[in-house]
Amino acid sequence: MKYYNLKDNTEQVSFSQAVKQGLGRNQGLFFPEHIPAFDNVEELLELGLVERSVEVLAPFVEGDLTKEELLQVIDSAFNFPAKVNSVTENVASLELYHGPTLAFKDFGARFMAQCLSRFTDGEKITILTATSGDTGAAVAHAFHGLDNIEVVILYPKGKISLLQEKMFTTLGGNIRTIAIEGSFDDCQALVKQSFDDKELAKAIGLNSANSINISRLLAQICYYFEALAQLKAQQNDKKVVLSVPSGNFGNLTAAMLAKALGLPIERFVAATNANDTVPRYLQTGEWAPNDTVATISNAMDVSNPNNWPRIEFMLQEGIIDKSSLTSKMIDEEQTQAAVIALNNLGYLSEPHGGVAYKAMVNELSEDEVGLFLGTAHPAKFKEVVESILGCPLALPKELADCASEQILSIDMAPDFAELRKFLLA
């Protein structure tokens, strides 16, 4: 399959090239030339996660990976579960934090790493990515120790939880980390400037593992199929309302692609924190990002989401009906109240899950089941969750193992010239 640049349709590339290149000309995002419609979704839902994912993704990688190669990639990448956990009769959580770094981004990062390692042909590649929390750990662990791949991760200094930071800043080796004295949007801007510098990009073999990379989005499609398979197995025939805690909007993009493939998702709720560019845009029609605000759901502290052009394209082209998308901003007080409410129901969540739960729980019809995403293990936000609930949280082994490790990051101003010098050194 070919992928074309949404900003320049004359630029069309293969899947492997889209994975290696990351961004197209003029910072354009790649999008598949067509979206196959599966007429056997019910049969697909009867399969296991790995076997089903091969069938779902095969059309997207045709010409670059055989089905046997794709099976090897997926079998290596998805070696942990996605779990649907019932909260009430009409509300469930899709838990995506059972991978090695306890966050949903393990799915996309590991799939991308497995693909990229097959596409490099021995050439050196530098992965440059920005993180607002969980991407850093997922990318670092997925690429750690891979030959000919260097990883540089930018993150906003002091604006992610200490345990999130420890998970990707303590590895060393081919993983280098930079604490930027600014916001996540400053980090993203530096990544974009780096890609615009063609001399730099060529010199270091630049690539990005952010959710702008099409391979990560394709991987995320698979866990929505898994979620509906589990709901069906639980004899739940209600219409599915999907509530997605949204920062960079990659998760929602993947969910919409899943629906376009034929997955029966009734509607979407894009749940944001105070960084509410999208809810305001859908209400007023004006795209007006404000300065990024720091919140307790820090992985969603994004004012100018990179993946929105893909969603905008799907809405404009009628691939997804505009009426199926609503968006809601949940403030800090509501977020904390949601975490408490979930805990009172016997379900331990964290701020991002709380935002998604709160955005949809009071708007469900009797014939609907609300599925909100649990994007990270509550212990990754130990201090915040303990403060909200007033009780201690035990650390899972993955966090306990890195808690005492030394942070290896360097500090840097949000200055492209300084970053460029670092990357070329």
CSV table of C-alpha atoms in Angstrom, one decimal:
chain,number,residue,atom,x,y,z
A,1,MET,CA,0.0,0.0,0.0
A,2,LYS,CA,1.1,3.6,-0.7
A,3,TYR,CA,0.9,6.4,1.8
A,4,TYR,CA,0.5,10.0,0.7
A,5,ASN,CA,1.4,13.3,2.4
A,6,LEU,CA,-1.7,15.2,3.5
A,7,LYS,CA,0.0,18.5,2.8
A,8,ASP,CA,1.4,17.4,-0.6
A,9,ASN,CA,-0.5,14.7,-2.3
A,10,THR,CA,2.3,14.4,-4.9
A,11,GLU,CA,4.5,12.8,-2.3
A,12,GLN,CA,3.6,9.1,-2.1
A,13,VAL,CA,5.7,6.5,-0.3
A,14,SER,CA,5.6,2.8,0.7
A,15,PHE,CA,4.8,1.7,4.2
A,16,SER,CA,8.5,1.1,4.9
A,17,GLN,CA,9.5,4.5,3.6
A,18,ALA,CA,6.7,6.2,5.7
A,19,VAL,CA,8.0,4.3,8.8
A,20,LYS,CA,11.7,5.4,8.1
A,21,GLN,CA,10.8,8.9,7.1
A,22,GLY,CA,8.3,9.7,9.8
A,23,LEU,CA,7.1,13.1,8.3
A,24,GLY,CA,6.5,14.1,4.8
A,25,ARG,CA,7.5,17.4,3.1
A,26,ASN,CA,6.4,20.6,4.8
A,27,GLN,CA,5.8,18.5,8.0
A,28,GLY,CA,2.9,16.7,6.4
A,29,LEU,CA,1.5,13.5,7.9
A,30,PHE,CA,1.3,10.3,5.9
A,31,PHE,CA,-2.1,8.7,5.4
A,32,PRO,CA,-3.0,5.4,3.6
A,33,GLU,CA,-4.1,5.8,0.0
A,34,HIS,CA,-7.2,3.7,0.8
A,35,ILE,CA,-8.8,2.2,3.9
A,36,PRO,CA,-10.0,-1.4,3.3
A,37,ALA,CA,-13.5,-2.2,4.6
A,38,PHE,CA,-13.6,-5.6,6.3
A,39,ASP,CA,-16.9,-7.5,5.7
A,40,ASN,CA,-15.8,-10.3,8.1
A,41,VAL,CA,-15.5,-8.2,11.3
A,42,GLU,CA,-17.6,-10.7,13.3
A,43,GLU,CA,-15.2,-13.5,12.3
A,44,LEU,CA,-12.2,-11.4,13.1
A,45,LEU,CA,-13.5,-10.8,16.6
A,46,GLU,CA,-13.4,-14.6,17.2
A,47,LEU,CA,-9.7,-14.7,16.7
A,48,GLY,CA,-6.9,-14.1,19.3
A,49,LEU,CA,-5.1,-10.7,19.5
A,50,VAL,CA,-2.0,-11.7,17.5
A,51,GLU,CA,-3.8,-13.7,14.8
A,52,ARG,CA,-6.5,-11.0,14.3
A,53,SER,CA,-3.9,-8.2,14.3
A,54,VAL,CA,-2.1,-9.9,11.4
A,55,GLU,CA,-5.3,-10.0,9.4
A,56,VAL,CA,-6.2,-6.3,10.2
A,57,LEU,CA,-2.8,-4.9,9.4
A,58,ALA,CA,-1.8,-7.1,6.4
A,59,PRO,CA,-3.4,-4.7,3.8
A,60,PHE,CA,-1.5,-1.7,5.3
A,61,VAL,CA,1.9,-3.3,5.0
A,62,GLU,CA,1.4,-5.1,1.7
A,63,GLY,CA,4.6,-4.9,-0.5
A,64,ASP,CA,6.9,-4.4,2.5
A,65,LEU,CA,6.1,-7.3,4.9
A,66,THR,CA,4.8,-10.8,4.1
A,67,LYS,CA,2.1,-12.2,6.3
A,68,GLU,CA,4.7,-14.4,7.9
A,69,GLU,CA,7.0,-11.5,8.6
A,70,LEU,CA,4.1,-9.5,9.9
A,71,LEU,CA,3.2,-12.3,12.3
A,72,GLN,CA,6.8,-12.3,13.6
A,73,VAL,CA,6.6,-8.5,14.1
A,74,ILE,CA,3.3,-8.7,15.9
A,75,ASP,CA,4.2,-11.7,18.0
A,76,SER,CA,7.3,-9.9,19.3
A,77,ALA,CA,5.5,-6.6,19.8
A,78,PHE,CA,2.2,-7.7,21.4
A,79,ASN,CA,3.5,-10.1,24.0
A,80,PHE,CA,1.2,-8.7,26.7
A,81,PRO,CA,-2.6,-8.3,27.0
A,82,ALA,CA,-5.0,-5.5,26.6
A,83,LYS,CA,-7.8,-6.0,29.1
A,84,VAL,CA,-11.4,-4.9,29.3
A,85,ASN,CA,-12.4,-4.5,33.0
A,86,SER,CA,-16.0,-3.8,33.9
A,87,VAL,CA,-16.6,-0.9,36.3
A,88,THR,CA,-20.4,-0.8,36.3
A,89,GLU,CA,-23.1,-2.5,34.3
A,90,ASN,CA,-22.7,0.1,31.5
A,91,VAL,CA,-19.1,1.3,32.0
A,92,ALA,CA,-15.9,-0.5,31.3
A,93,SER,CA,-12.2,0.4,31.1
A,94,LEU,CA,-9.9,-0.7,28.3
A,95,GLU,CA,-6.6,-1.3,30.3
A,96,LEU,CA,-3.7,-0.7,28.0
A,97,TYR,CA,-1.0,-0.6,30.6
A,98,HIS,CA,0.0,-4.3,31.0
A,99,GLY,CA,3.2,-3.9,28.8
A,100,PRO,CA,6.8,-3.4,29.9
A,101,THR,CA,6.5,0.3,30.6
A,102,LEU,CA,2.9,0.2,31.9
A,103,ALA,CA,1.4,2.5,29.2
A,104,PHE,CA,-0.6,2.1,26.0
A,105,LYS,CA,2.3,3.4,24.0
A,106,ASP,CA,4.1,0.0,24.4
A,107,PHE,CA,1.9,-1.3,21.6
A,108,GLY,CA,2.9,1.3,19.1
A,109,ALA,CA,6.5,1.8,20.1
A,110,ARG,CA,7.3,-2.0,20.1
A,111,PHE,CA,5.5,-2.5,16.7
A,112,MET,CA,7.5,0.4,15.2
A,113,ALA,CA,10.8,-0.8,16.6
A,114,GLN,CA,10.2,-4.3,15.1
A,115,CYS,CA,9.3,-2.8,11.8
A,116,LEU,CA,12.1,-0.3,11.7
A,117,SER,CA,14.8,-2.9,12.6
A,118,ARG,CA,13.7,-4.8,9.4
A,119,PHE,CA,13.7,-1.7,7.2
A,120,THR,CA,17.1,-0.1,8.1
A,121,ASP,CA,19.4,-2.3,5.8
A,122,GLY,CA,22.3,-1.5,8.2
A,123,GLU,CA,22.1,2.3,7.8
A,124,LYS,CA,22.3,4.4,10.9
A,125,ILE,CA,19.0,6.0,12.1
A,126,THR,CA,18.5,8.6,14.8
A,127,ILE,CA,15.1,8.5,16.5
A,128,LEU,CA,14.2,12.0,17.8
A,129,THR,CA,11.0,12.1,19.7
A,130,ALA,CA,9.2,14.4,22.2
A,131,THR,CA,7.3,13.0,25.2
A,132,SER,CA,4.8,14.4,27.6
A,133,GLY,CA,5.3,11.4,29.8
A,134,ASP,CA,4.7,7.8,28.5
A,135,THR,CA,6.0,8.0,25.0
A,136,GLY,CA,9.6,8.3,26.3
A,137,ALA,CA,9.5,5.1,28.3
A,138,ALA,CA,7.8,3.1,25.6
A,139,VAL,CA,10.2,4.2,22.9
A,140,ALA,CA,13.3,3.9,25.0
A,141,HIS,CA,12.5,0.3,26.1
A,142,ALA,CA,11.3,-0.7,22.6
A,143,PHE,CA,14.6,0.5,20.9
A,144,HIS,CA,17.1,0.0,23.7
A,145,GLY,CA,20.0,-2.1,22.5
A,146,LEU,CA,18.9,-2.3,18.8
A,147,ASP,CA,21.8,-2.1,16.4
A,148,ASN,CA,22.4,1.1,14.3
A,149,ILE,CA,19.5,3.0,16.0
A,150,GLU,CA,20.3,6.0,18.3
A,151,VAL,CA,17.4,7.4,20.3
A,152,VAL,CA,17.2,11.0,21.6
A,153,ILE,CA,14.1,11.9,23.7
A,154,LEU,CA,13.1,15.4,24.6
A,155,TYR,CA,10.8,16.1,27.5
A,156,PRO,CA,9.6,19.2,29.5
A,157,LYS,CA,11.8,19.5,32.6
A,158,GLY,CA,9.9,19.2,35.8
A,159,LYS,CA,6.5,18.7,34.1
A,160,ILE,CA,6.3,14.9,34.1
A,161,SER,CA,6.1,12.6,37.2
A,162,LEU,CA,9.4,11.4,38.7
A,163,LEU,CA,8.6,7.8,38.1
A,164,GLN,CA,7.7,8.5,34.4
A,165,GLU,CA,11.0,10.2,34.1
A,166,LYS,CA,13.0,7.4,35.7
A,167,MET,CA,11.5,4.8,33.3
A,168,PHE,CA,13.3,6.3,30.3
A,169,THR,CA,16.2,8.5,31.6
A,170,THR,CA,18.1,5.7,33.4
A,171,LEU,CA,18.8,3.2,30.6
A,172,GLY,CA,21.9,4.8,28.9
A,173,GLY,CA,23.5,3.0,25.9
A,174,ASN,CA,21.8,4.1,22.7
A,175,ILE,CA,19.2,6.0,24.6
A,176,ARG,CA,20.0,9.7,25.3
A,177,THR,CA,17.5,12.0,27.1
A,178,ILE,CA,17.2,15.8,27.2
A,179,ALA,CA,15.2,17.8,29.8
A,180,ILE,CA,14.0,20.9,27.9
A,181,GLU,CA,13.4,24.0,30.0
A,182,GLY,CA,9.9,24.6,28.6
A,183,SER,CA,6.6,22.9,27.7
A,184,PHE,CA,5.9,19.8,25.7
A,185,ASP,CA,4.9,22.0,22.8
A,186,ASP,CA,8.4,23.5,22.9
A,187,CYS,CA,9.8,19.9,22.7
A,188,GLN,CA,7.5,19.2,19.7
A,189,ALA,CA,8.6,22.4,18.0
A,190,LEU,CA,12.2,21.4,18.3
A,191,VAL,CA,11.5,18.0,16.7
A,192,LYS,CA,9.7,19.7,13.8
A,193,GLN,CA,12.6,22.2,13.3
A,194,SER,CA,15.0,19.2,13.2
A,195,PHE,CA,12.9,17.6,10.4
A,196,ASP,CA,12.8,20.8,8.5
A,197,ASP,CA,16.6,21.0,8.5
A,198,LYS,CA,17.2,18.7,5.5
A,199,GLU,CA,21.0,18.8,6.0
A,200,LEU,CA,20.7,17.7,9.6
A,201,ALA,CA,18.0,15.0,8.8
A,202,LYS,CA,20.2,13.5,6.1
A,203,ALA,CA,23.4,13.6,8.2
A,204,ILE,CA,22.0,11.6,11.2
A,205,GLY,CA,19.2,9.6,9.4
A,206,LEU,CA,16.5,11.4,11.3
A,207,ASN,CA,13.2,9.7,12.2
A,208,SER,CA,10.5,10.2,14.9
A,209,ALA,CA,8.8,7.7,17.1
A,210,ASN,CA,6.0,10.1,18.1
A,211,SER,CA,2.5,9.1,17.2
A,212,ILE,CA,2.9,11.0,14.0
A,213,ASN,CA,4.7,7.8,12.7
A,214,ILE,CA,2.1,5.8,10.8
A,215,SER,CA,3.4,2.5,12.2
A,216,ARG,CA,2.4,3.5,15.8
A,217,LEU,CA,-1.1,4.4,14.6
A,218,LEU,CA,-1.5,1.1,12.8
A,219,ALA,CA,-0.5,-0.8,15.9
A,220,GLN,CA,-3.1,1.1,18.0
A,221,ILE,CA,-5.9,0.0,15.7
A,222,CYS,CA,-5.4,-3.5,17.0
A,223,TYR,CA,-6.4,-3.0,20.6
A,224,TYR,CA,-9.7,-1.5,19.6
A,225,PHE,CA,-10.6,-4.7,17.8
A,226,GLU,CA,-9.4,-6.6,20.9
A,227,ALA,CA,-11.6,-4.5,23.1
A,228,LEU,CA,-14.8,-5.1,21.1
A,229,ALA,CA,-13.9,-8.8,21.0
A,230,GLN,CA,-13.8,-8.9,24.8
A,231,LEU,CA,-17.0,-6.9,25.1
A,232,LYS,CA,-18.7,-9.3,22.7
A,233,ALA,CA,-17.4,-12.3,24.7
A,234,GLN,CA,-19.0,-10.7,27.8
A,235,GLN,CA,-22.4,-10.9,26.0
A,236,ASN,CA,-22.6,-7.1,25.8
A,237,ASP,CA,-24.5,-6.2,22.6
A,238,LYS,CA,-24.9,-2.5,23.5
A,239,LYS,CA,-23.6,0.2,21.3
A,240,VAL,CA,-20.1,1.1,22.2
A,241,VAL,CA,-19.2,4.7,23.1
A,242,LEU,CA,-15.5,5.2,23.2
A,243,SER,CA,-14.0,7.9,25.5
A,244,VAL,CA,-10.4,8.7,24.7
A,245,PRO,CA,-8.2,10.8,27.0
A,246,SER,CA,-6.6,13.1,24.3
A,247,GLY,CA,-3.3,14.9,24.2
A,248,ASN,CA,-1.6,14.4,20.8
A,249,PHE,CA,-4.8,12.7,19.5
A,250,GLY,CA,-3.0,9.6,18.1
A,251,ASN,CA,-5.3,7.2,20.1
A,252,LEU,CA,-8.4,8.8,18.7
A,253,THR,CA,-7.0,8.7,15.2
A,254,ALA,CA,-6.4,5.0,15.5
A,255,ALA,CA,-9.9,4.5,16.9
A,256,MET,CA,-11.4,6.3,13.9
A,257,LEU,CA,-9.4,4.2,11.5
A,258,ALA,CA,-10.7,1.1,13.3
A,259,LYS,CA,-14.3,2.3,12.8
A,260,ALA,CA,-13.5,3.0,9.1
A,261,LEU,CA,-12.3,-0.6,8.7
A,262,GLY,CA,-15.7,-1.7,9.9
A,263,LEU,CA,-15.4,-2.0,13.7
A,264,PRO,CA,-18.8,-1.2,15.2
A,265,ILE,CA,-17.9,1.8,17.4
A,266,GLU,CA,-21.1,4.0,17.7
A,267,ARG,CA,-19.4,7.3,18.7
A,268,PHE,CA,-16.4,8.9,20.1
A,269,VAL,CA,-15.7,11.3,23.0
A,270,ALA,CA,-12.4,13.2,22.8
A,271,ALA,CA,-11.8,14.0,26.5
A,272,THR,CA,-9.2,16.7,27.2
A,273,ASN,CA,-8.0,18.5,30.3
A,274,ALA,CA,-7.6,22.3,30.5
A,275,ASN,CA,-5.6,22.2,27.2
A,276,ASP,CA,-8.9,22.3,25.3
A,277,THR,CA,-8.0,23.4,21.8
A,278,VAL,CA,-10.2,20.7,20.2
A,279,PRO,CA,-13.4,21.1,22.3
A,280,ARG,CA,-13.3,24.8,21.5
A,281,TYR,CA,-12.6,24.2,17.8
A,282,LEU,CA,-15.5,21.8,17.5
A,283,GLN,CA,-17.8,24.3,19.2
A,284,THR,CA,-16.6,27.5,17.4
A,285,GLY,CA,-14.9,26.4,14.2
A,286,GLU,CA,-11.8,28.4,15.2
A,287,TRP,CA,-8.5,26.7,15.7
A,288,ALA,CA,-6.9,28.8,18.5
A,289,PRO,CA,-4.3,26.9,20.6
A,290,ASN,CA,-3.6,28.7,23.9
A,291,ASP,CA,-0.4,28.4,25.9
A,292,THR,CA,0.0,25.0,27.4
A,293,VAL,CA,-1.3,24.6,30.9
A,294,ALA,CA,0.3,22.2,33.4
A,295,THR,CA,-2.2,19.8,34.9
A,296,ILE,CA,-2.3,16.6,36.9
A,297,SER,CA,-3.1,14.7,33.7
A,298,ASN,CA,0.3,15.8,32.4
A,299,ALA,CA,0.5,13.4,29.4
A,300,MET,CA,-2.4,15.4,27.9
A,301,ASP,CA,-0.8,18.8,28.4
A,302,VAL,CA,-0.7,19.5,24.6
A,303,SER,CA,-2.2,22.6,23.1
A,304,ASN,CA,-1.4,21.9,19.4
A,305,PRO,CA,-2.0,18.2,18.8
A,306,ASN,CA,0.1,16.8,16.0
A,307,ASN,CA,-2.4,14.2,14.9
A,308,TRP,CA,-5.3,16.5,14.4
A,309,PRO,CA,-4.8,16.9,10.6
A,310,ARG,CA,-5.5,13.2,10.1
A,311,ILE,CA,-8.7,13.4,12.1
A,312,GLU,CA,-9.7,16.6,10.3
A,313,PHE,CA,-9.1,14.8,6.9
A,314,MET,CA,-11.3,11.8,7.9
A,315,LEU,CA,-14.1,14.2,9.0
A,316,GLN,CA,-13.9,16.4,5.9
A,317,GLU,CA,-13.8,13.4,3.5
A,318,GLY,CA,-16.7,11.7,5.2
A,319,ILE,CA,-14.6,8.7,6.2
A,320,ILE,CA,-15.9,9.4,9.7
A,321,ASP,CA,-19.3,11.1,10.2
A,322,LYS,CA,-18.8,14.4,12.1
A,323,SER,CA,-21.9,13.7,14.2
A,324,SER,CA,-20.1,10.7,15.8
A,325,LEU,CA,-17.5,12.9,17.5
A,326,THR,CA,-17.9,15.1,20.5
A,327,SER,CA,-15.2,16.6,22.7
A,328,LYS,CA,-15.3,17.7,26.3
A,329,MET,CA,-12.9,19.5,28.6
A,330,ILE,CA,-12.6,18.2,32.2
A,331,ASP,CA,-11.0,20.5,34.7
A,332,GLU,CA,-8.8,19.6,37.7
A,333,GLU,CA,-11.5,19.5,40.3
A,334,GLN,CA,-13.7,17.2,38.0
A,335,THR,CA,-10.6,15.0,37.3
A,336,GLN,CA,-9.9,14.4,41.0
A,337,ALA,CA,-13.6,13.8,41.7
A,338,ALA,CA,-13.7,11.2,38.9
A,339,VAL,CA,-10.7,9.3,40.3
A,340,ILE,CA,-12.4,9.3,43.7
A,341,ALA,CA,-15.8,8.2,42.2
A,342,LEU,CA,-14.1,5.3,40.3
A,343,ASN,CA,-12.3,4.3,43.5
A,344,ASN,CA,-15.6,4.2,45.4
A,345,LEU,CA,-16.8,1.8,42.7
A,346,GLY,CA,-13.9,-0.4,43.4
A,347,TYR,CA,-11.8,0.6,40.4
A,348,LEU,CA,-8.4,2.2,40.8
A,349,SER,CA,-7.6,4.7,38.1
A,350,GLU,CA,-5.4,7.8,37.6
A,351,PRO,CA,-6.0,11.3,36.2
A,352,HIS,CA,-6.0,10.5,32.5
A,353,GLY,CA,-8.5,7.7,33.0
A,354,GLY,CA,-10.5,9.9,35.3
A,355,VAL,CA,-10.8,12.6,32.5
A,356,ALA,CA,-12.0,10.0,30.0
A,357,TYR,CA,-14.5,8.5,32.5
A,358,LYS,CA,-15.9,11.8,33.5
A,359,ALA,CA,-16.4,13.1,30.0
A,360,MET,CA,-18.8,10.3,29.0
A,361,VAL,CA,-20.3,8.7,32.1
A,362,ASN,CA,-23.3,11.1,32.4
A,363,GLU,CA,-24.1,11.0,28.7
A,364,LEU,CA,-24.7,7.3,28.0
A,365,SER,CA,-28.1,6.1,26.8
A,366,GLU,CA,-29.6,2.9,28.1
A,367,ASP,CA,-28.6,1.0,24.9
A,368,GLU,CA,-24.9,2.1,25.2
A,369,VAL,CA,-21.9,0.9,27.0
A,370,GLY,CA,-19.2,3.4,27.7
A,371,LEU,CA,-15.6,2.2,27.2
A,372,PHE,CA,-12.9,4.6,28.6
A,373,LEU,CA,-9.2,4.1,28.1
A,374,GLY,CA,-6.9,3.3,30.9
A,375,THR,CA,-3.7,4.6,29.3
A,376,ALA,CA,-1.2,4.2,32.1
A,377,HIS,CA,-0.8,2.3,35.4
A,378,PRO,CA,-2.0,4.4,38.3
A,379,ALA,CA,1.3,3.9,40.1
A,380,LYS,CA,3.0,5.9,37.3
A,381,PHE,CA,1.3,8.8,39.0
A,382,LYS,CA,1.8,7.6,42.5
A,383,GLU,CA,2.2,11.0,44.2
A,384,VAL,CA,-0.9,12.5,42.5
A,385,VAL,CA,-3.1,9.4,43.0
A,386,GLU,CA,-2.1,9.0,46.7
A,387,SER,CA,-2.8,12.7,47.2
A,388,ILE,CA,-6.3,12.4,45.7
A,389,LEU,CA,-7.3,9.1,47.4
A,390,GLY,CA,-5.4,9.6,50.7
A,391,CYS,CA,-4.0,6.1,50.7
A,392,PRO,CA,-0.6,4.6,49.7
A,393,LEU,CA,0.0,2.8,46.3
A,394,ALA,CA,2.3,-0.1,45.9
A,395,LEU,CA,4.8,0.1,43.1
A,396,PRO,CA,4.7,-2.7,40.5
A,397,LYS,CA,8.1,-4.4,39.7
A,398,GLU,CA,8.6,-2.4,36.5
A,399,LEU,CA,8.6,0.9,38.5
A,400,ALA,CA,10.3,-0.4,41.6
A,401,ASP,CA,13.3,-1.6,39.5
A,402,CYS,CA,14.0,1.9,38.2
A,403,ALA,CA,13.0,4.0,41.1
A,404,SER,CA,16.5,4.1,42.7
A,405,GLU,CA,18.4,4.5,39.4
A,406,GLN,CA,20.3,7.7,38.5
A,407,ILE,CA,18.7,10.0,35.9
A,408,LEU,CA,21.2,10.5,33.0
A,409,SER,CA,19.5,13.4,31.3
A,410,ILE,CA,21.1,16.7,30.3
A,411,ASP,CA,19.3,20.0,30.7
A,412,MET,CA,18.8,22.3,27.6
A,413,ALA,CA,17.1,25.5,26.7
A,414,PRO,CA,14.4,25.2,24.0
A,415,ASP,CA,17.0,26.4,21.5
A,416,PHE,CA,17.3,24.6,18.1
A,417,ALA,CA,20.9,25.7,17.5
A,418,GLU,CA,21.9,24.0,20.7
A,419,LEU,CA,20.0,20.8,19.9
A,420,ARG,CA,21.4,20.7,16.4
A,421,LYS,CA,24.9,20.9,17.8
A,422,PHE,CA,24.1,18.0,20.2
A,423,LEU,CA,22.6,15.8,17.5
A,424,LEU,CA,25.6,16.3,15.2
A,425,ALA,CA,28.2,15.7,17.9
